[in-house]
Amino acid sequence: MVRALPVFPRRLNILAALLMVLAPALFLHAEDGHKLWLRYAQLVQPPTIKFFYLNDDSTTGHVIAEEIKRGLSDLSGYPVSQTSDPKNAQLIIGTPDNLELLREPSWKKNFSHLGPEGFLLKREGFSFLVAAKTSLGCLYGAFRLLELFSQDKDLEGDGVLESPLIHRRLLDHWDNLDGTIERGYAGKSLWKWNELPGHVNERVLDYARACASVGINGTVLNNVNADPRILTLPYLKKVQALADAMRPYGLKVYLSANFGAPKALGDLPTADPFDPQVRKWWEAKASEIHGLIPDFGGFLVKANSEGQPGPLDYGRTHADGANLLADALAPYGGVVIWRAFVYKDSIDPDRIKRAYKELMPLDGKFRKNVIIQSKNGPLDFQPREPFHPLFGGLKRTHLGAELQVTQEYLGHSNHLVYLGTMWEEFFGSDTFAHGPGSTIEKLLARDRDSLMAGVANTGDDRDWCGNPFSPANWYAFGRLAWDPTLKSRDIAEEWTRMTWTRDPQAAPAITDLLMGSRDTYIDYTCPLGLAGVFEKDLHYAPDPGMVDPRHDDWSAAYYNRADAKGIGFDRTRRGSDGVDQYHAPLNDRFNGLKTCPLDYLLWFHHAKWDQRLSTGRTLWDELVFRYGQGRKEAEAMKAQWQGLRGKVDDERFGKAERKLEIQAREADVWGKKCLGYFGSFRK
Ligand code: GCW
């Protein structure tokens, strides 16, 4: 190829050579997924906006202006610029403080329904308006407008008026100080601790931008298995640099705190919450943090769980521990987010009953600025679990939900599993706590300090999540934290149109692929309410017979209990009575073999192999059917994707294709391994 160059005149030769060198660099990142859903692919019929007006000199105001410029210019294919004359503008953005129009009495009514982060989008003829009470509200509104355009949707009728239903919408990063990420499958941590505080990596800003675009308003920077050093001054200065960088995007910074820090850092001989020196230590620490980061969100704490220190080490309760930190943070408006992921052996032989038994007696004993954070299910982010009975159980304590966006038990970054459907199922679950209709979405939203946290699936891989489909889960988490009543299909469709294509055939096909993916995954891994079928530690491949000598309840066999008679964990009243942690009539429903939903059958029942199910098949035949079904569906997903060749860019298409091939291959392995093991018991 280089030999062909001499036929060109010399100057062209140099140009061609330059192009050959530069082209890969210029186009390398063209469609690699880095832009996420903020891709802003050019529209055939863009909105006719050439100028926008925004008179907001705050740092958030600057972010809005940049985003609107970039977004609208990309969507339109021509430059869109800011004007200082609102009469020239086809898009006006503002708050009553910086936009005169919004001070007119007629606007009062509109604004009375808006929360501080809410926004209003309106269209009149060819002009658009984004209005809010605060700059942050404007930022959220600006992003939403761009997202509507990006989906090729228009503002209809009265426009859009929205405020988030959940106050704290956080991503929890299980990032370690050495750059590794616990349960991370997309590279290393985005926080480059060794470069901080001097240099804030540009990925941090990209991250903040993506989070803000879906309304995420907080980030817990470090792993809940917390290194105490995060609370030392050198690290706090690094945290301060990150907090400063993310503040314009409305992201508040929180830290995971190690309960034993006063002792572990060598400052005190104890971390006993009743020790006055310990109290003073935390007060001084909170004050020090506040001095550096005035809007610091608070501490997230994993205490007395999986080897982490906690108040129980000193004969105190979880409430004693949480309240200690809460008192220290209270003067600065910070909160303590105390995890409910506790399962001390001595509490109950059935692991899933333990957190409820331990925390329910403490209901009402936590300070106002403590929020208990519970995983969606009582075990540990399994592909399907019934909801955690603390939802609807705790009534005098703030309770937030922790969802896992990273796919620890869901095929890591290799399998396509869209989690919007799982979360919709969770939020829609009726707890019956206040009679029928007490769904989790309602319980969460009516809490005065509501919280939704997602364990992040991001890393420093160029495409953020390691699989071109996985950002859908980041996106869906943000959207649902903003409004848990949204429908997972709508979210999948939004994401698809912004991320992949607006093609009228391809977009619905991709949406369908996402929508079926979680049920498919459950079918080929753990149908009918099975849980804990995963290999030790990695939690990726199947190992239904795994015995973990370290912990009975880390063993797969502890959960599936396969024996000559049947399979499943008996949590009925004849068994562990886990069912009675739920309100009536759910407890009775789960308790009855015939009334228990098939999806939870083996979660609550040890059923006989030849038990006839509502499908008409015996239990064993149903298992064989489901595993087979899952394998076929995974094959079908691969085939459906291949039908989309040419409809999306080659680079991302190829990556997705490779992932779907792995998934289909492994779906087959799962069925063989699980049925082989379970079948060996069946007489
Ligand atoms: O699921 C388990 C994970 C651990 C995790 C723990 C937790 C951060 O395997 O990696 O630790 O849950 O949620 O605390």
mmCIF file of C-alpha atoms in Angstrom, residues 12-266:
data_model
loop_
_atom_site.group_PDB
_atom_site.id
_atom_site.type_symbol
_atom_site.label_atom_id
_atom_site.label_comp_id
_atom_site.label_asym_id
_atom_site.label_seq_id
_atom_site.Cartn_x
_atom_site.Cartn_y
_atom_site.Cartn_z
ATOM 1 C CA LEU A 12 -0.409 14.860 -1.977
ATOM 2 C CA ASN A 13 1.829 12.038 -0.901
ATOM 3 C CA ILE A 14 2.565 13.809 2.315
ATOM 4 C CA LEU A 15 -1.128 14.500 2.815
ATOM 5 C CA ALA A 16 -2.070 10.906 2.130
ATOM 6 C CA ALA A 17 0.609 9.657 4.479
ATOM 7 C CA LEU A 18 -0.581 12.048 7.152
ATOM 8 C CA LEU A 19 -4.132 10.883 6.695
ATOM 9 C CA MET A 20 -3.075 7.288 7.019
ATOM 10 C CA VAL A 21 -1.417 8.070 10.297
ATOM 11 C CA LEU A 22 -4.168 10.313 11.600
ATOM 12 C CA ALA A 23 -7.280 8.558 10.351
ATOM 13 C CA PRO A 24 -7.300 5.808 12.938
ATOM 14 C CA ALA A 25 -6.821 8.394 15.639
ATOM 15 C CA LEU A 26 -9.581 10.593 14.221
ATOM 16 C CA PHE A 27 -12.091 7.825 13.823
ATOM 17 C CA LEU A 28 -10.956 5.462 16.532
ATOM 18 C CA HIS A 29 -13.580 6.567 18.965
ATOM 19 C CA ALA A 30 -16.289 7.212 16.402
ATOM 20 C CA GLU A 31 -18.837 4.613 17.530
ATOM 21 C CA ASP A 32 -17.298 2.803 20.415
ATOM 22 C CA GLY A 33 -20.123 3.378 22.867
ATOM 23 C CA HIS A 34 -18.258 6.038 24.784
ATOM 24 C CA LYS A 35 -20.980 8.619 24.196
ATOM 25 C CA LEU A 36 -23.567 6.395 25.832
ATOM 26 C CA TRP A 37 -27.123 7.642 25.345
ATOM 27 C CA LEU A 38 -25.802 11.185 24.881
ATOM 28 C CA ARG A 39 -24.877 10.351 21.315
ATOM 29 C CA TYR A 40 -27.083 13.014 19.708
ATOM 30 C CA ALA A 41 -27.076 11.460 16.241
ATOM 31 C CA GLN A 42 -28.187 13.941 13.616
ATOM 32 C CA LEU A 43 -31.930 14.207 13.042
ATOM 33 C CA VAL A 44 -33.581 14.239 9.644
ATOM 34 C CA GLN A 45 -35.945 16.970 10.824
ATOM 35 C CA PRO A 46 -34.296 18.750 13.720
ATOM 36 C CA PRO A 47 -36.165 21.338 15.778
ATOM 37 C CA THR A 48 -35.588 24.786 14.307
ATOM 38 C CA ILE A 49 -33.402 26.214 17.028
ATOM 39 C CA LYS A 50 -30.446 28.394 16.055
ATOM 40 C CA PHE A 51 -30.138 30.451 19.201
ATOM 41 C CA PHE A 52 -30.851 29.777 22.821
ATOM 42 C CA TYR A 53 -31.066 32.214 25.697
ATOM 43 C CA LEU A 54 -29.771 31.466 29.167
ATOM 44 C CA ASN A 55 -28.631 34.095 31.630
ATOM 45 C CA ASP A 56 -27.170 31.933 34.360
ATOM 46 C CA ASP A 57 -23.634 32.565 35.456
ATOM 47 C CA SER A 58 -23.467 29.716 37.952
ATOM 48 C CA THR A 59 -21.203 26.763 37.261
ATOM 49 C CA THR A 60 -24.320 24.722 36.568
ATOM 50 C CA GLY A 61 -25.428 27.438 34.138
ATOM 51 C CA HIS A 62 -22.205 26.961 32.207
ATOM 52 C CA VAL A 63 -22.748 23.233 32.066
ATOM 53 C CA ILE A 64 -26.258 23.782 30.680
ATOM 54 C CA ALA A 65 -24.987 26.136 27.985
ATOM 55 C CA GLU A 66 -22.276 23.691 26.925
ATOM 56 C CA GLU A 67 -24.666 20.777 26.851
ATOM 57 C CA ILE A 68 -27.299 22.621 24.847
ATOM 58 C CA LYS A 69 -24.705 23.859 22.368
ATOM 59 C CA ARG A 70 -23.191 20.458 21.891
ATOM 60 C CA GLY A 71 -26.469 18.538 21.910
ATOM 61 C CA LEU A 72 -28.455 20.789 19.599
ATOM 62 C CA SER A 73 -25.562 21.320 17.191
ATOM 63 C CA ASP A 74 -25.020 17.568 16.875
ATOM 64 C CA LEU A 75 -28.724 16.844 16.528
ATOM 65 C CA SER A 76 -29.236 19.597 13.941
ATOM 66 C CA GLY A 77 -26.053 19.348 11.944
ATOM 67 C CA TYR A 78 -25.472 23.109 12.175
ATOM 68 C CA PRO A 79 -24.024 25.254 14.964
ATOM 69 C CA VAL A 80 -26.460 26.390 17.616
ATOM 70 C CA SER A 81 -25.319 29.307 19.756
ATOM 71 C CA GLN A 82 -26.163 31.282 22.824
ATOM 72 C CA THR A 83 -27.687 34.747 22.444
ATOM 73 C CA SER A 84 -27.997 37.542 24.952
ATOM 74 C CA ASP A 85 -31.332 38.641 23.527
ATOM 75 C CA PRO A 86 -34.254 36.407 24.435
ATOM 76 C CA LYS A 87 -36.227 37.760 21.462
ATOM 77 C CA ASN A 88 -33.725 36.150 19.117
ATOM 78 C CA ALA A 89 -33.915 32.787 20.770
ATOM 79 C CA GLN A 90 -36.010 29.765 19.854
ATOM 80 C CA LEU A 91 -35.147 28.152 23.166
ATOM 81 C CA ILE A 92 -35.243 29.959 26.494
ATOM 82 C CA ILE A 93 -33.949 28.465 29.712
ATOM 83 C CA GLY A 94 -34.278 30.051 33.114
ATOM 84 C CA THR A 95 -35.467 30.389 36.673
ATOM 85 C CA PRO A 96 -37.566 33.223 38.153
ATOM 86 C CA ASP A 97 -34.266 34.682 39.375
ATOM 87 C CA ASN A 98 -32.721 35.071 35.965
ATOM 88 C CA LEU A 99 -35.683 35.184 33.596
ATOM 89 C CA GLU A 100 -38.139 38.036 33.853
ATOM 90 C CA LEU A 101 -40.891 36.233 32.026
ATOM 91 C CA LEU A 102 -41.102 33.701 34.854
ATOM 92 C CA ARG A 103 -41.790 36.408 37.416
ATOM 93 C CA GLU A 104 -45.192 37.149 35.869
ATOM 94 C CA PRO A 105 -48.082 36.057 38.118
ATOM 95 C CA SER A 106 -49.402 33.550 35.568
ATOM 96 C CA TRP A 107 -46.287 31.453 36.132
ATOM 97 C CA LYS A 108 -46.812 31.171 39.863
ATOM 98 C CA LYS A 109 -49.332 28.379 39.472
ATOM 99 C CA ASN A 110 -47.026 26.291 37.324
ATOM 100 C CA PHE A 111 -44.200 26.713 39.754
ATOM 101 C CA SER A 112 -46.193 25.803 42.824
ATOM 102 C CA HIS A 113 -46.134 22.160 41.690
ATOM 103 C CA LEU A 114 -42.392 22.053 41.143
ATOM 104 C CA GLY A 115 -39.866 20.701 43.595
ATOM 105 C CA PRO A 116 -36.389 22.278 43.763
ATOM 106 C CA GLU A 117 -35.044 19.794 41.218
ATOM 107 C CA GLY A 118 -38.147 19.763 39.031
ATOM 108 C CA PHE A 119 -38.618 21.408 35.652
ATOM 109 C CA LEU A 120 -41.157 22.463 33.126
ATOM 110 C CA LEU A 121 -40.795 22.052 29.376
ATOM 111 C CA LYS A 122 -43.087 23.930 27.031
ATOM 112 C CA ARG A 123 -43.434 24.564 23.362
ATOM 113 C CA GLU A 124 -45.163 27.461 21.691
ATOM 114 C CA GLY A 125 -45.071 27.362 17.944
ATOM 115 C CA PHE A 126 -41.403 26.922 17.125
ATOM 116 C CA SER A 127 -40.169 28.166 20.486
ATOM 117 C CA PHE A 128 -39.217 26.090 23.458
ATOM 118 C CA LEU A 129 -38.959 26.898 27.139
ATOM 119 C CA VAL A 130 -37.148 25.134 29.954
ATOM 120 C CA ALA A 131 -38.153 26.598 33.320
ATOM 121 C CA ALA A 132 -37.278 25.582 36.859
ATOM 122 C CA LYS A 133 -36.854 26.993 40.327
ATOM 123 C CA THR A 134 -33.125 26.327 40.395
ATOM 124 C CA SER A 135 -30.207 26.005 38.007
ATOM 125 C CA LEU A 136 -30.094 22.311 38.734
ATOM 126 C CA GLY A 137 -33.750 21.995 37.754
ATOM 127 C CA CYS A 138 -32.858 23.759 34.489
ATOM 128 C CA LEU A 139 -30.017 21.315 33.909
ATOM 129 C CA TYR A 140 -32.343 18.341 34.354
ATOM 130 C CA GLY A 141 -34.907 20.020 32.109
ATOM 131 C CA ALA A 142 -32.317 20.799 29.436
ATOM 132 C CA PHE A 143 -31.181 17.188 29.406
ATOM 133 C CA ARG A 144 -34.745 15.957 29.182
ATOM 134 C CA LEU A 145 -35.468 18.242 26.261
ATOM 135 C CA LEU A 146 -32.361 17.026 24.453
ATOM 136 C CA GLU A 147 -33.342 13.463 25.184
ATOM 137 C CA LEU A 148 -36.786 14.002 23.699
ATOM 138 C CA PHE A 149 -35.257 15.502 20.575
ATOM 139 C CA SER A 150 -32.705 12.748 20.454
ATOM 140 C CA GLN A 151 -35.493 10.174 20.423
ATOM 141 C CA ASP A 152 -37.116 12.187 17.641
ATOM 142 C CA LYS A 153 -40.049 12.947 19.912
ATOM 143 C CA ASP A 154 -41.663 16.312 20.246
ATOM 144 C CA LEU A 155 -43.172 18.240 23.098
ATOM 145 C CA GLU A 156 -46.870 17.744 22.858
ATOM 146 C CA GLY A 157 -49.829 19.516 24.433
ATOM 147 C CA ASP A 158 -49.126 21.069 27.803
ATOM 148 C CA GLY A 159 -45.534 20.046 27.756
ATOM 149 C CA VAL A 160 -43.778 18.278 30.590
ATOM 150 C CA LEU A 161 -43.831 19.114 34.286
ATOM 151 C CA GLU A 162 -41.740 16.835 36.456
ATOM 152 C CA SER A 163 -40.124 16.611 39.845
ATOM 153 C CA PRO A 164 -38.259 13.572 41.068
ATOM 154 C CA LEU A 165 -40.191 11.236 43.361
ATOM 155 C CA ILE A 166 -37.071 10.115 45.211
ATOM 156 C CA HIS A 167 -34.781 12.608 46.950
ATOM 157 C CA ARG A 168 -31.451 10.815 47.031
ATOM 158 C CA ARG A 169 -30.629 9.083 43.785
ATOM 159 C CA LEU A 170 -27.191 7.638 44.306
ATOM 160 C CA LEU A 171 -24.698 5.453 42.582
ATOM 161 C CA ASP A 172 -22.683 3.362 45.003
ATOM 162 C CA HIS A 173 -19.211 2.598 43.725
ATOM 163 C CA TRP A 174 -17.516 -0.447 45.152
ATOM 164 C CA ASP A 175 -14.191 1.088 44.129
ATOM 165 C CA ASN A 176 -11.081 0.356 46.121
ATOM 166 C CA LEU A 177 -8.266 2.796 46.742
ATOM 167 C CA ASP A 178 -5.885 0.672 44.635
ATOM 168 C CA GLY A 179 -8.077 1.252 41.573
ATOM 169 C CA THR A 180 -9.730 -2.164 41.498
ATOM 170 C CA ILE A 181 -13.502 -2.444 41.671
ATOM 171 C CA GLU A 182 -15.263 -5.115 43.685
ATOM 172 C CA ARG A 183 -17.733 -6.736 41.295
ATOM 173 C CA GLY A 184 -16.621 -4.393 38.538
ATOM 174 C CA TYR A 185 -16.457 -5.814 35.017
ATOM 175 C CA ALA A 186 -15.435 -2.823 32.931
ATOM 176 C CA GLY A 187 -11.900 -1.931 33.827
ATOM 177 C CA LYS A 188 -10.524 0.029 36.713
ATOM 178 C CA SER A 189 -11.959 2.764 38.856
ATOM 179 C CA LEU A 190 -12.779 6.094 37.256
ATOM 180 C CA TRP A 191 -11.200 7.847 40.227
ATOM 181 C CA LYS A 192 -7.472 8.019 39.673
ATOM 182 C CA TRP A 193 -6.471 8.474 43.290
ATOM 183 C CA ASN A 194 -2.786 8.805 42.492
ATOM 184 C CA GLU A 195 -3.464 11.783 40.168
ATOM 185 C CA LEU A 196 -5.718 13.528 42.682
ATOM 186 C CA PRO A 197 -6.085 16.165 43.976
ATOM 187 C CA GLY A 198 -3.806 17.824 41.396
ATOM 188 C CA HIS A 199 -5.534 16.487 38.315
ATOM 189 C CA VAL A 200 -9.151 15.521 37.796
ATOM 190 C CA ASN A 201 -9.430 13.092 34.936
ATOM 191 C CA GLU A 202 -11.783 14.147 32.141
ATOM 192 C CA ARG A 203 -13.698 10.892 32.535
ATOM 193 C CA VAL A 204 -14.942 12.225 35.864
ATOM 194 C CA LEU A 205 -16.705 15.047 34.045
ATOM 195 C CA ASP A 206 -18.108 12.697 31.424
ATOM 196 C CA TYR A 207 -19.364 10.513 34.245
ATOM 197 C CA ALA A 208 -20.983 13.426 36.056
ATOM 198 C CA ARG A 209 -22.610 14.532 32.840
ATOM 199 C CA ALA A 210 -24.078 11.106 32.152
ATOM 200 C CA CYS A 211 -25.346 10.839 35.714
ATOM 201 C CA ALA A 212 -26.931 14.283 35.631
ATOM 202 C CA SER A 213 -28.617 13.508 32.335
ATOM 203 C CA VAL A 214 -30.727 10.860 34.091
ATOM 204 C CA GLY A 215 -31.119 12.775 37.332
ATOM 205 C CA ILE A 216 -28.651 10.905 39.547
ATOM 206 C CA ASN A 217 -27.716 13.383 42.284
ATOM 207 C CA GLY A 218 -25.148 11.649 44.433
ATOM 208 C CA THR A 219 -22.220 9.305 44.257
ATOM 209 C CA VAL A 220 -20.634 7.171 46.943
ATOM 210 C CA LEU A 221 -17.041 7.052 45.806
ATOM 211 C CA ASN A 222 -15.623 4.036 47.587
ATOM 212 C CA ASN A 223 -16.357 0.417 48.381
ATOM 213 C CA VAL A 224 -18.628 -0.424 51.313
ATOM 214 C CA ASN A 225 -15.876 -2.807 52.336
ATOM 215 C CA ALA A 226 -14.236 0.440 53.240
ATOM 216 C CA ASP A 227 -10.570 1.179 53.548
ATOM 217 C CA PRO A 228 -10.350 3.450 56.621
ATOM 218 C CA ARG A 229 -7.709 5.571 54.875
ATOM 219 C CA ILE A 230 -10.390 7.303 52.822
ATOM 220 C CA LEU A 231 -11.070 9.354 55.964
ATOM 221 C CA THR A 232 -7.503 10.648 56.300
ATOM 222 C CA LEU A 233 -6.675 14.192 55.217
ATOM 223 C CA PRO A 234 -4.656 13.287 52.087
ATOM 224 C CA TYR A 235 -7.577 11.259 50.749
ATOM 225 C CA LEU A 236 -10.164 13.807 51.838
ATOM 226 C CA LYS A 237 -8.351 16.388 49.730
ATOM 227 C CA LYS A 238 -8.651 14.062 46.751
ATOM 228 C CA VAL A 239 -12.328 13.606 47.532
ATOM 229 C CA GLN A 240 -12.680 17.373 47.709
ATOM 230 C CA ALA A 241 -11.260 17.703 44.177
ATOM 231 C CA LEU A 242 -13.789 15.196 42.882
ATOM 232 C CA ALA A 243 -16.626 16.888 44.766
ATOM 233 C CA ASP A 244 -15.655 20.263 43.278
ATOM 234 C CA ALA A 245 -15.590 18.796 39.783
ATOM 235 C CA MET A 246 -18.963 17.103 40.099
ATOM 236 C CA ARG A 247 -20.842 19.829 41.962
ATOM 237 C CA PRO A 248 -21.892 21.773 38.834
ATOM 238 C CA TYR A 249 -23.653 18.614 37.663
ATOM 239 C CA GLY A 250 -25.682 18.366 40.860
ATOM 240 C CA LEU A 251 -23.744 15.341 42.101
ATOM 241 C CA LYS A 252 -23.080 15.302 45.821
ATOM 242 C CA VAL A 253 -20.294 13.173 47.132
ATOM 243 C CA TYR A 254 -20.753 10.562 49.877
ATOM 244 C CA LEU A 255 -18.175 8.211 51.366
ATOM 245 C CA SER A 256 -18.289 4.680 52.664
ATOM 246 C CA ALA A 257 -16.965 4.838 56.193
ATOM 247 C CA ASN A 258 -15.294 2.013 58.042
ATOM 248 C CA PHE A 259 -16.920 1.868 61.457
ATOM 249 C CA GLY A 260 -13.644 0.860 63.029
ATOM 250 C CA ALA A 261 -11.754 3.833 61.568
ATOM 251 C CA PRO A 262 -10.911 5.609 64.854
ATOM 252 C CA LYS A 263 -9.132 2.446 65.943
ATOM 253 C CA ALA A 264 -7.872 1.202 62.588
ATOM 254 C CA LEU A 265 -6.192 4.517 61.830
ATOM 255 C CA GLY A 266 -4.366 4.242 65.130
#
